[in-house]
Amino acid sequence: MSNATLQFYNEQARRYAELRARPIQVYTDAAERAALEPYALAASDILDLGCGEGRLTRWIAAMKRKHGGSFRVHGVDFSPEMIAQALRFNGDLPATYGVGDAMALEFPDGSFDLVASCTAPNNFPTLEGALSEIHRVLRPGGIFFATIINAEETARFARYVYYAPYFLWRGVKRLGGGAGGYHRVLYSRDELERLLAGRFETVELSGMRVVSDFVPEFPLNVWPPLFPIMRGILKFTRDLDRRLERHPHFGRHARFHLVVARAVK
Ligand SMILES: C[S@@+](CC[C@H](N)C(=O)[O-])C[C@H]1O[C@@H](n2cnc3c(N)ncnc32)[C@H](O)[C@@H]1O
């Protein structure tokens, strides 16, 4: 477990809900929820792994409650500060939370029929190790659902340009002895296919966000008075994004991979 990563997320916990309320994050949440909904509805025992302050856990719990039946929704994160926020925000929703490490999950084999992990897999010390644990805690045929930042994202170059002032500021801060970087590994589609092979059968491996990342997040997604402009532009990119996400070339170069895989045992 990396101390720098833990420190980064412990510090981010207080601001995380505010960051997730920015237009491109809300846009991503909607895409994730639409993709996750059928799997969450079909599952009874659900784990949100690397749940952060529980934004997705709460949504799953609220949806499951609305549809009735018996179920369990549990969020795990290695940051105690994130879990403290999740407990604070949860209200009376039927979800539970605990501090835990994706590399050594404290659940018996075959405990869940869905493990969801959104943008957390990039932070795990090794994805291979986390996938072994996810496979172990899933029942045969159980679903692993994830969004994972793509190493082959085309829009990264656009981001370098519009975030240039921020990168410059961060570089100067580091020179002045600021905090070190946290652990984040990006994966290509080929790497994910290789990592899933053998233990999982791929149900879907597509992209998420293709053109929306060319919209200059800095300053449109960072400065609140500009949020209505960002929201307006995202309304236009939505249909194109949804069409290109499954395209064999463009989908492969999206901001995120959308992974849906079935545990083979
Ligand atoms: C980018 S945030 C995503 C949070 C949440 N899934 C969401 O979509 O809002 C990544 C989360 O993964 C957690 N995390 C990182 N490494 C972890 C590990 N080894 N085990 C459990 N959680 C971890 C971090 O504390 C952080 O809350």
mmCIF file of C-alpha atoms and ligand atoms in Angstrom, residues 1-2 5-6 8-10 12-13 16 20 29 32 48-57 76-80 82-83 98-105 116-126 130 147 149 182-184, ligand 1:
data_model
loop_
_atom_site.group_PDB
_atom_site.id
_atom_site.type_symbol
_atom_site.label_atom_id
_atom_site.label_comp_id
_atom_site.label_asym_id
_atom_site.label_seq_id
_atom_site.Cartn_x
_atom_site.Cartn_y
_atom_site.Cartn_z
ATOM 1 C CA MET A 1 0.000 0.000 0.000
ATOM 2 C CA SER A 2 1.450 3.360 -1.013
ATOM 3 C CA THR A 5 -1.664 7.451 -2.373
ATOM 4 C CA LEU A 6 -3.326 7.026 1.008
ATOM 5 C CA PHE A 8 -3.549 11.958 -1.277
ATOM 6 C CA TYR A 9 -7.037 10.420 -0.883
ATOM 7 C CA ASN A 10 -7.262 11.151 2.849
ATOM 8 C CA GLN A 12 -8.967 14.742 -1.003
ATOM 9 C CA ALA A 13 -11.831 13.246 1.043
ATOM 10 C CA TYR A 16 -14.178 14.963 -3.122
ATOM 11 C CA ARG A 20 -17.519 15.264 -8.277
ATOM 12 C CA ASP A 29 -21.563 9.643 -13.397
ATOM 13 C CA GLU A 32 -21.451 5.025 -15.556
ATOM 14 C CA ASP A 48 -18.243 -1.060 -4.432
ATOM 15 C CA LEU A 49 -14.463 -1.395 -4.307
ATOM 16 C CA GLY A 50 -12.491 1.831 -3.791
ATOM 17 C CA CYS A 51 -15.845 3.476 -3.103
ATOM 18 C CA GLY A 52 -14.397 6.869 -2.090
ATOM 19 C CA GLU A 53 -17.014 8.950 -0.307
ATOM 20 C CA GLY A 54 -19.678 6.569 -1.583
ATOM 21 C CA ARG A 55 -21.295 8.475 -4.461
ATOM 22 C CA LEU A 56 -21.870 5.276 -6.475
ATOM 23 C CA THR A 57 -22.606 3.133 -3.390
ATOM 24 C CA VAL A 76 -14.816 -0.529 0.793
ATOM 25 C CA ASP A 77 -12.003 2.009 0.599
ATOM 26 C CA PHE A 78 -8.487 2.037 2.023
ATOM 27 C CA SER A 79 -8.830 5.716 3.053
ATOM 28 C CA PRO A 80 -10.394 6.065 6.535
ATOM 29 C CA MET A 82 -13.168 8.657 2.580
ATOM 30 C CA ILE A 83 -15.086 6.061 4.623
ATOM 31 C CA GLY A 98 -15.621 -0.437 5.803
ATOM 32 C CA VAL A 99 -11.941 0.418 5.532
ATOM 33 C CA GLY A 100 -10.121 -2.248 3.510
ATOM 34 C CA ASP A 101 -7.428 -2.875 0.935
ATOM 35 C CA ALA A 102 -8.280 -4.121 -2.570
ATOM 36 C CA MET A 103 -5.123 -6.233 -2.461
ATOM 37 C CA ALA A 104 -6.347 -8.276 0.541
ATOM 38 C CA LEU A 105 -10.135 -8.214 0.839
ATOM 39 C CA ALA A 116 -18.056 -2.481 -9.114
ATOM 40 C CA SER A 117 -14.903 -0.380 -9.082
ATOM 41 C CA CYS A 118 -15.015 3.021 -10.744
ATOM 42 C CA THR A 119 -11.704 4.775 -11.510
ATOM 43 C CA ALA A 120 -10.155 3.103 -8.453
ATOM 44 C CA PRO A 121 -8.328 0.258 -10.320
ATOM 45 C CA ASN A 122 -5.735 2.750 -11.635
ATOM 46 C CA ASN A 123 -4.617 3.331 -8.030
ATOM 47 C CA PHE A 124 -4.302 -0.299 -6.940
ATOM 48 C CA PRO A 125 -0.633 -1.297 -6.370
ATOM 49 C CA THR A 126 -1.055 -4.023 -9.016
ATOM 50 C CA ALA A 130 -6.584 -6.820 -7.172
ATOM 51 C CA THR A 147 -14.168 2.225 -15.327
ATOM 52 C CA ILE A 149 -8.398 5.453 -17.136
ATOM 53 C CA TYR A 182 0.572 9.227 -5.812
ATOM 54 C CA HIS A 183 0.361 5.816 -7.438
ATOM 55 C CA ARG A 184 -1.643 5.843 -10.662
HETATM 56 C C1 LIG B 1 -10.466 8.128 -8.024
HETATM 57 S S1 LIG B 1 -11.137 7.643 -6.487
HETATM 58 C C2 LIG B 1 -12.682 6.905 -7.004
HETATM 59 C C3 LIG B 1 -13.683 6.818 -5.886
HETATM 60 C C4 LIG B 1 -15.037 6.249 -6.270
HETATM 61 N N1 LIG B 1 -14.927 4.910 -6.843
HETATM 62 C C5 LIG B 1 -15.728 7.154 -7.249
HETATM 63 O O1 LIG B 1 -15.877 6.769 -8.414
HETATM 64 O O2 LIG B 1 -16.142 8.234 -6.837
HETATM 65 C C6 LIG B 1 -10.150 6.212 -6.111
HETATM 66 C C7 LIG B 1 -10.468 5.616 -4.743
HETATM 67 O O3 LIG B 1 -9.770 4.373 -4.624
HETATM 68 C C8 LIG B 1 -9.298 4.261 -3.299
HETATM 69 N N2 LIG B 1 -8.172 3.312 -3.284
HETATM 70 C C9 LIG B 1 -6.949 3.484 -3.839
HETATM 71 N N3 LIG B 1 -6.183 2.397 -3.616
HETATM 72 C C10 LIG B 1 -6.940 1.518 -2.924
HETATM 73 C C11 LIG B 1 -6.715 0.219 -2.420
HETATM 74 N N4 LIG B 1 -5.522 -0.413 -2.558
HETATM 75 N N5 LIG B 1 -7.727 -0.420 -1.781
HETATM 76 C C12 LIG B 1 -8.927 0.197 -1.606
HETATM 77 N N6 LIG B 1 -9.191 1.426 -2.045
HETATM 78 C C13 LIG B 1 -8.220 2.085 -2.711
HETATM 79 C C14 LIG B 1 -8.908 5.682 -2.919
HETATM 80 O O4 LIG B 1 -8.835 5.887 -1.529
HETATM 81 C C15 LIG B 1 -10.021 6.494 -3.592
HETATM 82 O O5 LIG B 1 -11.106 6.723 -2.722
#
